[in-house]
Amino acid sequence: MLDPDDVDLAGLGAARDDRTPGASWWIDPANGEIRLVQDRDDEPAGWRHIPPTEAGAGYGDMSDFVEAVQHRRAAELLDQAINGRGAFRRFKNTLFEFPEVRDEWFRFRDARARRGAIEWLLEEGLVDDEVGRRAIARHPDPSPRNADVPGAVASDLADLYGHRLHRVLLYGSWASGEGSVESDLDLLVVLDHVDSTWDELRRMDSVLWRHTERSGLAITALPVAESAMGRPTEPMLIRAKTSSVRIS
């Protein structure tokens, strides 16, 4: 039996995706070595042939990825791209417009390819069932990077305000774990004092806009004085105080 950790899973995934005419891929059941063969006379004895995946098998991965994309504009365009003929080409072209989303796709595709490679090894009886299942569990779909956006915004606000910033609270759907590409990311920015809400909003504008551009999320922030959070009277502040999550 092979140990999945000793197999080049990325290479096996690439071999399964290769549909080049006249090319065939083989794996040595003894040590997991993978070899490209382009002449039938060179097919290695005792090795296992690696058949290519079915054409269009990657469409499900694209669809699942688009559902997980948090960047609003990217998600909208990618959803349009994968519908109809030429979906793969349009999908790739659209990703070039969003470099960070494109990086996420590569991470997502790599995880799916590695899991698919291990599943194939299991189907072929080349790895132990329990060992294979544990190996699959080590390659989950990557979490959307936008899960880190609140912390990144809070960090930039700390640089902006210095000692004036007491804390940043996340409230609303993102705080309850129900946030999605359609949800605003709502923040309470608790400062030592707030003389003018509009002045503070203008001061934060460049930070919020930068992260909105980067993530595709609509990010809202409400500056609040520490004294107002002590005994809040506004319904929104009362709800935020009881259900918010501190991120800074």
mmCIF file with all atom_site columns, N, CA and C in Angstrom, residues 144-215:
data_model
loop_
_atom_site.group_PDB
_atom_site.id
_atom_site.type_symbol
_atom_site.label_atom_id
_atom_site.label_alt_id
_atom_site.label_comp_id
_atom_site.label_asym_id
_atom_site.label_entity_id
_atom_site.label_seq_id
_atom_site.pdbx_PDB_ins_code
_atom_site.Cartn_x
_atom_site.Cartn_y
_atom_site.Cartn_z
_atom_site.occupancy
_atom_site.B_iso_or_equiv
_atom_site.pdbx_formal_charge
_atom_site.auth_seq_id
_atom_site.auth_comp_id
_atom_site.auth_asym_id
_atom_site.auth_atom_id
_atom_site.pdbx_PDB_model_num
ATOM 1   N N  . PRO A 1 144 ? -12.834 31.202 2.590  1.00 0.00 ? 144 PRO A N  1
ATOM 2   C CA . PRO A 1 144 ? -12.736 32.482 1.878  1.00 0.00 ? 144 PRO A CA 1
ATOM 3   C C  . PRO A 1 144 ? -11.866 33.458 2.645  1.00 0.00 ? 144 PRO A C  1
ATOM 4   N N  . ARG A 1 145 ? -10.994 34.155 1.949  1.00 0.00 ? 145 ARG A N  1
ATOM 5   C CA . ARG A 1 145 ? -10.085 35.079 2.621  1.00 0.00 ? 145 ARG A CA 1
ATOM 6   C C  . ARG A 1 145 ? -10.810 36.258 3.244  1.00 0.00 ? 145 ARG A C  1
ATOM 7   N N  . ASN A 1 146 ? -12.033 36.511 2.801  1.00 0.00 ? 146 ASN A N  1
ATOM 8   C CA . ASN A 1 146 ? -12.753 37.639 3.370  1.00 0.00 ? 146 ASN A CA 1
ATOM 9   C C  . ASN A 1 146 ? -13.099 37.431 4.832  1.00 0.00 ? 146 ASN A C  1
ATOM 10  N N  . ALA A 1 147 ? -12.924 36.191 5.312  1.00 0.00 ? 147 ALA A N  1
ATOM 11  C CA . ALA A 1 147 ? -13.130 35.973 6.737  1.00 0.00 ? 147 ALA A CA 1
ATOM 12  C C  . ALA A 1 147 ? -12.156 36.814 7.552  1.00 0.00 ? 147 ALA A C  1
ATOM 13  N N  . ASP A 1 148 ? -11.035 37.237 6.945  1.00 0.00 ? 148 ASP A N  1
ATOM 14  C CA . ASP A 1 148 ? -10.025 38.030 7.641  1.00 0.00 ? 148 ASP A CA 1
ATOM 15  C C  . ASP A 1 148 ? -10.222 39.530 7.456  1.00 0.00 ? 148 ASP A C  1
ATOM 16  N N  . VAL A 1 149 ? -11.196 39.947 6.672  1.00 0.00 ? 149 VAL A N  1
ATOM 17  C CA . VAL A 1 149 ? -11.372 41.363 6.380  1.00 0.00 ? 149 VAL A CA 1
ATOM 18  C C  . VAL A 1 149 ? -11.627 42.191 7.641  1.00 0.00 ? 149 VAL A C  1
ATOM 19  N N  . PRO A 1 150 ? -12.518 41.776 8.554  1.00 0.00 ? 150 PRO A N  1
ATOM 20  C CA . PRO A 1 150 ? -12.739 42.605 9.751  1.00 0.00 ? 150 PRO A CA 1
ATOM 21  C C  . PRO A 1 150 ? -11.455 42.888 10.521 1.00 0.00 ? 150 PRO A C  1
ATOM 22  N N  . GLY A 1 151 ? -10.628 41.869 10.688 1.00 0.00 ? 151 GLY A N  1
ATOM 23  C CA . GLY A 1 151 ? -9.377  42.068 11.405 1.00 0.00 ? 151 GLY A CA 1
ATOM 24  C C  . GLY A 1 151 ? -8.430  42.996 10.671 1.00 0.00 ? 151 GLY A C  1
ATOM 25  N N  . ALA A 1 152 ? -8.408  42.880 9.337  1.00 0.00 ? 152 ALA A N  1
ATOM 26  C CA . ALA A 1 152 ? -7.530  43.740 8.545  1.00 0.00 ? 152 ALA A CA 1
ATOM 27  C C  . ALA A 1 152 ? -7.976  45.197 8.628  1.00 0.00 ? 152 ALA A C  1
ATOM 28  N N  . VAL A 1 153 ? -9.294  45.427 8.584  1.00 0.00 ? 153 VAL A N  1
ATOM 29  C CA . VAL A 1 153 ? -9.811  46.793 8.713  1.00 0.00 ? 153 VAL A CA 1
ATOM 30  C C  . VAL A 1 153 ? -9.475  47.348 10.097 1.00 0.00 ? 153 VAL A C  1
ATOM 31  N N  . ALA A 1 154 ? -9.689  46.529 11.122 1.00 0.00 ? 154 ALA A N  1
ATOM 32  C CA . ALA A 1 154 ? -9.408  46.976 12.491 1.00 0.00 ? 154 ALA A CA 1
ATOM 33  C C  . ALA A 1 154 ? -7.936  47.341 12.659 1.00 0.00 ? 154 ALA A C  1
ATOM 34  N N  . SER A 1 155 ? -7.060  46.571 12.033 1.00 0.00 ? 155 SER A N  1
ATOM 35  C CA . SER A 1 155 ? -5.630  46.855 12.129 1.00 0.00 ? 155 SER A CA 1
ATOM 36  C C  . SER A 1 155 ? -5.297  48.208 11.503 1.00 0.00 ? 155 SER A C  1
ATOM 37  N N  . ASP A 1 156 ? -5.897  48.489 10.347 1.00 0.00 ? 156 ASP A N  1
ATOM 38  C CA . ASP A 1 156 ? -5.641  49.775 9.691  1.00 0.00 ? 156 ASP A CA 1
ATOM 39  C C  . ASP A 1 156 ? -6.249  50.934 10.473 1.00 0.00 ? 156 ASP A C  1
ATOM 40  N N  . LEU A 1 157 ? -7.393  50.691 11.104 1.00 0.00 ? 157 LEU A N  1
ATOM 41  C CA . LEU A 1 157 ? -7.995  51.740 11.931 1.00 0.00 ? 157 LEU A CA 1
ATOM 42  C C  . LEU A 1 157 ? -7.131  52.031 13.153 1.00 0.00 ? 157 LEU A C  1
ATOM 43  N N  . ALA A 1 158 ? -6.489  50.993 13.676 1.00 0.00 ? 158 ALA A N  1
ATOM 44  C CA . ALA A 1 158 ? -5.582  51.195 14.812 1.00 0.00 ? 158 ALA A CA 1
ATOM 45  C C  . ALA A 1 158 ? -4.399  52.067 14.399 1.00 0.00 ? 158 ALA A C  1
ATOM 46  N N  . ASP A 1 159 ? -3.898  51.849 13.193 1.00 0.00 ? 159 ASP A N  1
ATOM 47  C CA . ASP A 1 159 ? -2.804  52.694 12.693 1.00 0.00 ? 159 ASP A CA 1
ATOM 48  C C  . ASP A 1 159 ? -3.281  54.129 12.486 1.00 0.00 ? 159 ASP A C  1
ATOM 49  N N  . LEU A 1 160 ? -4.531  54.275 12.066 1.00 0.00 ? 160 LEU A N  1
ATOM 50  C CA . LEU A 1 160 ? -5.075  55.600 11.784 1.00 0.00 ? 160 LEU A CA 1
ATOM 51  C C  . LEU A 1 160 ? -5.303  56.404 13.063 1.00 0.00 ? 160 LEU A C  1
ATOM 52  N N  . TYR A 1 161 ? -5.866  55.750 14.076 1.00 0.00 ? 161 TYR A N  1
ATOM 53  C CA . TYR A 1 161 ? -6.284  56.474 15.278 1.00 0.00 ? 161 TYR A CA 1
ATOM 54  C C  . TYR A 1 161 ? -5.296  56.397 16.443 1.00 0.00 ? 161 TYR A C  1
ATOM 55  N N  . GLY A 1 162 ? -4.456  55.395 16.450 1.00 0.00 ? 162 GLY A N  1
ATOM 56  C CA . GLY A 1 162 ? -3.524  55.270 17.566 1.00 0.00 ? 162 GLY A CA 1
ATOM 57  C C  . GLY A 1 162 ? -4.250  55.081 18.885 1.00 0.00 ? 162 GLY A C  1
ATOM 58  N N  . HIS A 1 163 ? -3.834  55.839 19.922 1.00 0.00 ? 163 HIS A N  1
ATOM 59  C CA . HIS A 1 163 ? -4.406  55.657 21.256 1.00 0.00 ? 163 HIS A CA 1
ATOM 60  C C  . HIS A 1 163 ? -5.874  56.073 21.340 1.00 0.00 ? 163 HIS A C  1
ATOM 61  N N  . ARG A 1 164 ? -6.365  56.807 20.338 1.00 0.00 ? 164 ARG A N  1
ATOM 62  C CA . ARG A 1 164 ? -7.768  57.225 20.365 1.00 0.00 ? 164 ARG A CA 1
ATOM 63  C C  . ARG A 1 164 ? -8.719  56.044 20.161 1.00 0.00 ? 164 ARG A C  1
ATOM 64  N N  . LEU A 1 165 ? -8.250  55.002 19.514 1.00 0.00 ? 165 LEU A N  1
ATOM 65  C CA . LEU A 1 165 ? -9.104  53.844 19.255 1.00 0.00 ? 165 LEU A CA 1
ATOM 66  C C  . LEU A 1 165 ? -9.129  52.936 20.476 1.00 0.00 ? 165 LEU A C  1
ATOM 67  N N  . HIS A 1 166 ? -10.319 52.744 21.041 1.00 0.00 ? 166 HIS A N  1
ATOM 68  C CA . HIS A 1 166 ? -10.462 51.865 22.202 1.00 0.00 ? 166 HIS A CA 1
ATOM 69  C C  . HIS A 1 166 ? -10.727 50.421 21.782 1.00 0.00 ? 166 HIS A C  1
ATOM 70  N N  . ARG A 1 167 ? -11.596 50.235 20.800 1.00 0.00 ? 167 ARG A N  1
ATOM 71  C CA . ARG A 1 167 ? -11.864 48.885 20.302 1.00 0.00 ? 167 ARG A CA 1
ATOM 72  C C  . ARG A 1 167 ? -12.702 48.971 19.031 1.00 0.00 ? 167 ARG A C  1
ATOM 73  N N  . VAL A 1 168 ? -12.727 47.867 18.281 1.00 0.00 ? 168 VAL A N  1
ATOM 74  C CA . VAL A 1 168 ? -13.562 47.748 17.087 1.00 0.00 ? 168 VAL A CA 1
ATOM 75  C C  . VAL A 1 168 ? -14.458 46.531 17.278 1.00 0.00 ? 168 VAL A C  1
ATOM 76  N N  . LEU A 1 169 ? -15.756 46.734 17.086 1.00 0.00 ? 169 LEU A N  1
ATOM 77  C CA . LEU A 1 169 ? -16.734 45.668 17.277 1.00 0.00 ? 169 LEU A CA 1
ATOM 78  C C  . LEU A 1 169 ? -17.392 45.318 15.950 1.00 0.00 ? 169 LEU A C  1
ATOM 79  N N  . LEU A 1 170 ? -17.535 44.039 15.716 1.00 0.00 ? 170 LEU A N  1
ATOM 80  C CA . LEU A 1 170 ? -18.238 43.540 14.536 1.00 0.00 ? 170 LEU A CA 1
ATOM 81  C C  . LEU A 1 170 ? -19.651 43.169 14.958 1.00 0.00 ? 170 LEU A C  1
ATOM 82  N N  . TYR A 1 171 ? -20.641 43.678 14.246 1.00 0.00 ? 171 TYR A N  1
ATOM 83  C CA . TYR A 1 171 ? -22.022 43.344 14.593 1.00 0.00 ? 171 TYR A CA 1
ATOM 84  C C  . TYR A 1 171 ? -22.801 43.018 13.322 1.00 0.00 ? 171 TYR A C  1
ATOM 85  N N  . GLY A 1 172 ? -24.036 42.594 13.498 1.00 0.00 ? 172 GLY A N  1
ATOM 86  C CA . GLY A 1 172 ? -24.851 42.238 12.342 1.00 0.00 ? 172 GLY A CA 1
ATOM 87  C C  . GLY A 1 172 ? -24.619 40.803 11.898 1.00 0.00 ? 172 GLY A C  1
ATOM 88  N N  . SER A 1 173 ? -24.906 40.530 10.620 1.00 0.00 ? 173 SER A N  1
ATOM 89  C CA . SER A 1 173 ? -24.878 39.153 10.115 1.00 0.00 ? 173 SER A CA 1
ATOM 90  C C  . SER A 1 173 ? -23.484 38.536 10.149 1.00 0.00 ? 173 SER A C  1
ATOM 91  N N  . TRP A 1 174 ? -22.443 39.348 9.958  1.00 0.00 ? 174 TRP A N  1
ATOM 92  C CA . TRP A 1 174 ? -21.095 38.782 9.997  1.00 0.00 ? 174 TRP A CA 1
ATOM 93  C C  . TRP A 1 174 ? -20.719 38.360 11.414 1.00 0.00 ? 174 TRP A C  1
ATOM 94  N N  . ALA A 1 175 ? -21.205 39.075 12.403 1.00 0.00 ? 175 ALA A N  1
ATOM 95  C CA . ALA A 1 175 ? -20.911 38.704 13.790 1.00 0.00 ? 175 ALA A CA 1
ATOM 96  C C  . ALA A 1 175 ? -21.621 37.414 14.178 1.00 0.00 ? 175 ALA A C  1
ATOM 97  N N  . SER A 1 176 ? -22.803 37.183 13.602 1.00 0.00 ? 176 SER A N  1
ATOM 98  C CA . SER A 1 176 ? -23.566 35.977 13.931 1.00 0.00 ? 176 SER A CA 1
ATOM 99  C C  . SER A 1 176 ? -23.159 34.777 13.091 1.00 0.00 ? 176 SER A C  1
ATOM 100 N N  . GLY A 1 177 ? -22.202 34.984 12.174 1.00 0.00 ? 177 GLY A N  1
ATOM 101 C CA . GLY A 1 177 ? -21.743 33.883 11.337 1.00 0.00 ? 177 GLY A CA 1
ATOM 102 C C  . GLY A 1 177 ? -22.588 33.653 10.105 1.00 0.00 ? 177 GLY A C  1
ATOM 103 N N  . GLU A 1 178 ? -23.518 34.572 9.825  1.00 0.00 ? 178 GLU A N  1
ATOM 104 C CA . GLU A 1 178 ? -24.408 34.409 8.679  1.00 0.00 ? 178 GLU A CA 1
ATOM 105 C C  . GLU A 1 178 ? -24.052 35.338 7.527  1.00 0.00 ? 178 GLU A C  1
ATOM 106 N N  . GLY A 1 179 ? -22.922 36.043 7.638  1.00 0.00 ? 179 GLY A N  1
ATOM 107 C CA . GLY A 1 179 ? -22.526 36.980 6.599  1.00 0.00 ? 179 GLY A CA 1
ATOM 108 C C  . GLY A 1 179 ? -22.215 36.278 5.291  1.00 0.00 ? 179 GLY A C  1
ATOM 109 N N  . SER A 1 180 ? -22.555 36.920 4.189  1.00 0.00 ? 180 SER A N  1
ATOM 110 C CA . SER A 1 180 ? -22.305 36.359 2.865  1.00 0.00 ? 180 SER A CA 1
ATOM 111 C C  . SER A 1 180 ? -21.921 37.481 1.925  1.00 0.00 ? 180 SER A C  1
ATOM 112 N N  . VAL A 1 181 ? -21.750 37.117 0.663  1.00 0.00 ? 181 VAL A N  1
ATOM 113 C CA . VAL A 1 181 ? -21.374 38.095 -0.347 1.00 0.00 ? 181 VAL A CA 1
ATOM 114 C C  . VAL A 1 181 ? -22.412 39.204 -0.474 1.00 0.00 ? 181 VAL A C  1
ATOM 115 N N  . GLU A 1 182 ? -23.647 38.928 -0.079 1.00 0.00 ? 182 GLU A N  1
ATOM 116 C CA . GLU A 1 182 ? -24.715 39.921 -0.180 1.00 0.00 ? 182 GLU A CA 1
ATOM 117 C C  . GLU A 1 182 ? -24.843 40.781 1.071  1.00 0.00 ? 182 GLU A C  1
ATOM 118 N N  . SER A 1 183 ? -24.087 40.478 2.112  1.00 0.00 ? 183 SER A N  1
ATOM 119 C CA . SER A 1 183 ? -24.244 41.162 3.397  1.00 0.00 ? 183 SER A CA 1
ATOM 120 C C  . SER A 1 183 ? -23.228 42.281 3.570  1.00 0.00 ? 183 SER A C  1
ATOM 121 N N  . ASP A 1 184 ? -23.672 43.370 4.179  1.00 0.00 ? 184 ASP A N  1
ATOM 122 C CA . ASP A 1 184 ? -22.733 44.418 4.566  1.00 0.00 ? 184 ASP A CA 1
ATOM 123 C C  . ASP A 1 184 ? -21.918 43.937 5.759  1.00 0.00 ? 184 ASP A C  1
ATOM 124 N N  . LEU A 1 185 ? -20.685 44.408 5.817  1.00 0.00 ? 185 LEU A N  1
ATOM 125 C CA . LEU A 1 185 ? -19.832 44.123 6.963  1.00 0.00 ? 185 LEU A CA 1
ATOM 126 C C  . LEU A 1 185 ? -19.893 45.356 7.864  1.00 0.00 ? 185 LEU A C  1
ATOM 127 N N  . ASP A 1 186 ? -20.537 45.214 9.023  1.00 0.00 ? 186 ASP A N  1
ATOM 128 C CA . ASP A 1 186 ? -20.841 46.350 9.892  1.00 0.00 ? 186 ASP A CA 1
ATOM 129 C C  . ASP A 1 186 ? -19.889 46.405 11.084 1.00 0.00 ? 186 ASP A C  1
ATOM 130 N N  . LEU A 1 187 ? -19.294 47.579 11.280 1.00 0.00 ? 187 LEU A N  1
ATOM 131 C CA . LEU A 1 187 ? -18.339 47.768 12.367 1.00 0.00 ? 187 LEU A CA 1
ATOM 132 C C  . LEU A 1 187 ? -18.743 48.945 13.241 1.00 0.00 ? 187 LEU A C  1
ATOM 133 N N  . LEU A 1 188 ? -18.525 48.791 14.524 1.00 0.00 ? 188 LEU A N  1
ATOM 134 C CA . LEU A 1 188 ? -18.604 49.905 15.470 1.00 0.00 ? 188 LEU A CA 1
ATOM 135 C C  . LEU A 1 188 ? -17.178 50.269 15.852 1.00 0.00 ? 188 LEU A C  1
ATOM 136 N N  . VAL A 1 189 ? -16.816 51.513 15.623 1.00 0.00 ? 189 VAL A N  1
ATOM 137 C CA . VAL A 1 189 ? -15.468 51.979 15.939 1.00 0.00 ? 189 VAL A CA 1
ATOM 138 C C  . VAL A 1 189 ? -15.567 52.834 17.199 1.00 0.00 ? 189 VAL A C  1
ATOM 139 N N  . VAL A 1 190 ? -15.136 52.271 18.312 1.00 0.00 ? 190 VAL A N  1
ATOM 140 C CA . VAL A 1 190 ? -15.278 52.939 19.605 1.00 0.00 ? 190 VAL A CA 1
ATOM 141 C C  . VAL A 1 190 ? -14.032 53.781 19.872 1.00 0.00 ? 190 VAL A C  1
ATOM 142 N N  . LEU A 1 191 ? -14.242 55.096 19.958 1.00 0.00 ? 191 LEU A N  1
ATOM 143 C CA . LEU A 1 191 ? -13.144 56.046 20.136 1.00 0.00 ? 191 LEU A CA 1
ATOM 144 C C  . LEU A 1 191 ? -13.218 56.706 21.508 1.00 0.00 ? 191 LEU A C  1
ATOM 145 N N  . ASP A 1 192 ? -12.144 57.397 21.864 1.00 0.00 ? 192 ASP A N  1
ATOM 146 C CA . ASP A 1 192 ? -12.133 58.078 23.156 1.00 0.00 ? 192 ASP A CA 1
ATOM 147 C C  . ASP A 1 192 ? -13.199 59.169 23.213 1.00 0.00 ? 192 ASP A C  1
ATOM 148 N N  . HIS A 1 193 ? -13.427 59.834 22.079 1.00 0.00 ? 193 HIS A N  1
ATOM 149 C CA . HIS A 1 193 ? -14.498 60.822 21.990 1.00 0.00 ? 193 HIS A CA 1
ATOM 150 C C  . HIS A 1 193 ? -14.850 61.019 20.520 1.00 0.00 ? 193 HIS A C  1
ATOM 151 N N  . VAL A 1 194 ? -16.053 61.465 20.274 1.00 0.00 ? 194 VAL A N  1
ATOM 152 C CA . VAL A 1 194 ? -16.507 61.762 18.912 1.00 0.00 ? 194 VAL A CA 1
ATOM 153 C C  . VAL A 1 194 ? -17.191 63.124 18.945 1.00 0.00 ? 194 VAL A C  1
ATOM 154 N N  . ASP A 1 195 ? -16.508 64.128 18.417 1.00 0.00 ? 195 ASP A N  1
ATOM 155 C CA . ASP A 1 195 ? -17.092 65.468 18.362 1.00 0.00 ? 195 ASP A CA 1
ATOM 156 C C  . ASP A 1 195 ? -18.020 65.614 17.166 1.00 0.00 ? 195 ASP A C  1
ATOM 157 N N  . SER A 1 196 ? -17.619 64.977 16.052 1.00 0.00 ? 196 SER A N  1
ATOM 158 C CA . SER A 1 196 ? -18.426 65.043 14.833 1.00 0.00 ? 196 SER A CA 1
ATOM 159 C C  . SER A 1 196 ? -18.382 63.687 14.137 1.00 0.00 ? 196 SER A C  1
ATOM 160 N N  . THR A 1 197 ? -19.549 63.054 14.036 1.00 0.00 ? 197 THR A N  1
ATOM 161 C CA . THR A 1 197 ? -19.618 61.755 13.357 1.00 0.00 ? 197 THR A CA 1
ATOM 162 C C  . THR A 1 197 ? -19.138 61.876 11.915 1.00 0.00 ? 197 THR A C  1
ATOM 163 N N  . TRP A 1 198 ? -19.538 62.949 11.242 1.00 0.00 ? 198 TRP A N  1
ATOM 164 C CA . TRP A 1 198 ? -19.167 63.126 9.838  1.00 0.00 ? 198 TRP A CA 1
ATOM 165 C C  . TRP A 1 198 ? -17.664 63.309 9.672  1.00 0.00 ? 198 TRP A C  1
ATOM 166 N N  . ASP A 1 199 ? -17.041 64.037 10.580 1.00 0.00 ? 199 ASP A N  1
ATOM 167 C CA . ASP A 1 199 ? -15.589 64.209 10.493 1.00 0.00 ? 199 ASP A CA 1
ATOM 168 C C  . ASP A 1 199 ? -14.870 62.868 10.639 1.00 0.00 ? 199 ASP A C  1
ATOM 169 N N  . GLU A 1 200 ? -15.345 62.045 11.569 1.00 0.00 ? 200 GLU A N  1
ATOM 170 C CA . GLU A 1 200 ? -14.702 60.742 11.774 1.00 0.00 ? 200 GLU A CA 1
ATOM 171 C C  . GLU A 1 200 ? -14.948 59.818 10.576 1.00 0.00 ? 200 GLU A C  1
ATOM 172 N N  . LEU A 1 201 ? -16.139 59.888 9.998  1.00 0.00 ? 201 LEU A N  1
ATOM 173 C CA . LEU A 1 201 ? -16.419 59.067 8.816  1.00 0.00 ? 201 LEU A CA 1
ATOM 174 C C  . LEU A 1 201 ? -15.513 59.459 7.652  1.00 0.00 ? 201 LEU A C  1
ATOM 175 N N  . ARG A 1 202 ? -15.319 60.764 7.487  1.00 0.00 ? 202 ARG A N  1
ATOM 176 C CA . ARG A 1 202 ? -14.422 61.214 6.422  1.00 0.00 ? 202 ARG A CA 1
ATOM 177 C C  . ARG A 1 202 ? -12.994 60.745 6.691  1.00 0.00 ? 202 ARG A C  1
ATOM 178 N N  . ARG A 1 203 ? -12.616 60.740 7.947  1.00 0.00 ? 203 ARG A N  1
ATOM 179 C CA . ARG A 1 203 ? -11.262 60.313 8.296  1.00 0.00 ? 203 ARG A CA 1
ATOM 180 C C  . ARG A 1 203 ? -11.062 58.829 7.993  1.00 0.00 ? 203 ARG A C  1
ATOM 181 N N  . MET A 1 204 ? -12.103 58.023 8.211  1.00 0.00 ? 204 MET A N  1
ATOM 182 C CA . MET A 1 204 ? -12.002 56.575 7.990  1.00 0.00 ? 204 MET A CA 1
ATOM 183 C C  . MET A 1 204 ? -12.222 56.178 6.537  1.00 0.00 ? 204 MET A C  1
ATOM 184 N N  . ASP A 1 205 ? -12.692 57.109 5.736  1.00 0.00 ? 205 ASP A N  1
ATOM 185 C CA . ASP A 1 205 ? -13.165 56.772 4.391  1.00 0.00 ? 205 ASP A CA 1
ATOM 186 C C  . ASP A 1 205 ? -12.128 56.031 3.553  1.00 0.00 ? 205 ASP A C  1
ATOM 187 N N  . SER A 1 206 ? -10.887 56.492 3.563  1.00 0.00 ? 206 SER A N  1
ATOM 188 C CA . SER A 1 206 ? -9.873  55.859 2.710  1.00 0.00 ? 206 SER A CA 1
ATOM 189 C C  . SER A 1 206 ? -9.598  54.419 3.140  1.00 0.00 ? 206 SER A C  1
ATOM 190 N N  . VAL A 1 207 ? -9.627  54.170 4.455  1.00 0.00 ? 207 VAL A N  1
ATOM 191 C CA . VAL A 1 207 ? -9.410  52.809 4.955  1.00 0.00 ? 207 VAL A CA 1
ATOM 192 C C  . VAL A 1 207 ? -10.548 51.896 4.514  1.00 0.00 ? 207 VAL A C  1
ATOM 193 N N  . LEU A 1 208 ? -11.774 52.361 4.714  1.00 0.00 ? 208 LEU A N  1
ATOM 194 C CA . LEU A 1 208 ? -12.933 51.537 4.365  1.00 0.00 ? 208 LEU A CA 1
ATOM 195 C C  . LEU A 1 208 ? -13.002 51.297 2.862  1.00 0.00 ? 208 LEU A C  1
ATOM 196 N N  . TRP A 1 209 ? -12.717 52.338 2.087  1.00 0.00 ? 209 TRP A N  1
ATOM 197 C CA . TRP A 1 209 ? -12.793 52.192 0.640  1.00 0.00 ? 209 TRP A CA 1
ATOM 198 C C  . TRP A 1 209 ? -11.730 51.223 0.123  1.00 0.00 ? 209 TRP A C  1
ATOM 199 N N  . ARG A 1 210 ? -10.530 51.298 0.689  1.00 0.00 ? 210 ARG A N  1
ATOM 200 C CA . ARG A 1 210 ? -9.460  50.399 0.259  1.00 0.00 ? 210 ARG A CA 1
ATOM 201 C C  . ARG A 1 210 ? -9.849  48.938 0.478  1.00 0.00 ? 210 ARG A C  1
ATOM 202 N N  . HIS A 1 211 ? -10.428 48.645 1.631  1.00 0.00 ? 211 HIS A N  1
ATOM 203 C CA . HIS A 1 211 ? -10.805 47.257 1.909  1.00 0.00 ? 211 HIS A CA 1
ATOM 204 C C  . HIS A 1 211 ? -12.059 46.843 1.139  1.00 0.00 ? 211 HIS A C  1
ATOM 205 N N  . THR A 1 212 ? -12.925 47.789 0.840  1.00 0.00 ? 212 THR A N  1
ATOM 206 C CA . THR A 1 212 ? -14.084 47.483 -0.001 1.00 0.00 ? 212 THR A CA 1
ATOM 207 C C  . THR A 1 212 ? -13.630 47.107 -1.404 1.00 0.00 ? 212 THR A C  1
ATOM 208 N N  . GLU A 1 213 ? -12.692 47.878 -1.941 1.00 0.00 ? 213 GLU A N  1
ATOM 209 C CA . GLU A 1 213 ? -12.159 47.586 -3.271 1.00 0.00 ? 213 GLU A CA 1
ATOM 210 C C  . GLU A 1 213 ? -11.480 46.225 -3.300 1.00 0.00 ? 213 GLU A C  1
ATOM 211 N N  . ARG A 1 214 ? -10.741 45.921 -2.249 1.00 0.00 ? 214 ARG A N  1
ATOM 212 C CA . ARG A 1 214 ? -9.961  44.686 -2.214 1.00 0.00 ? 214 ARG A CA 1
ATOM 213 C C  . ARG A 1 214 ? -10.853 43.466 -2.032 1.00 0.00 ? 214 ARG A C  1
ATOM 214 N N  . SER A 1 215 ? -11.879 43.584 -1.202 1.00 0.00 ? 215 SER A N  1
ATOM 215 C CA . SER A 1 215 ? -12.697 42.417 -0.857 1.00 0.00 ? 215 SER A CA 1
ATOM 216 C C  . SER A 1 215 ? -13.993 42.323 -1.644 1.00 0.00 ? 215 SER A C  1
#
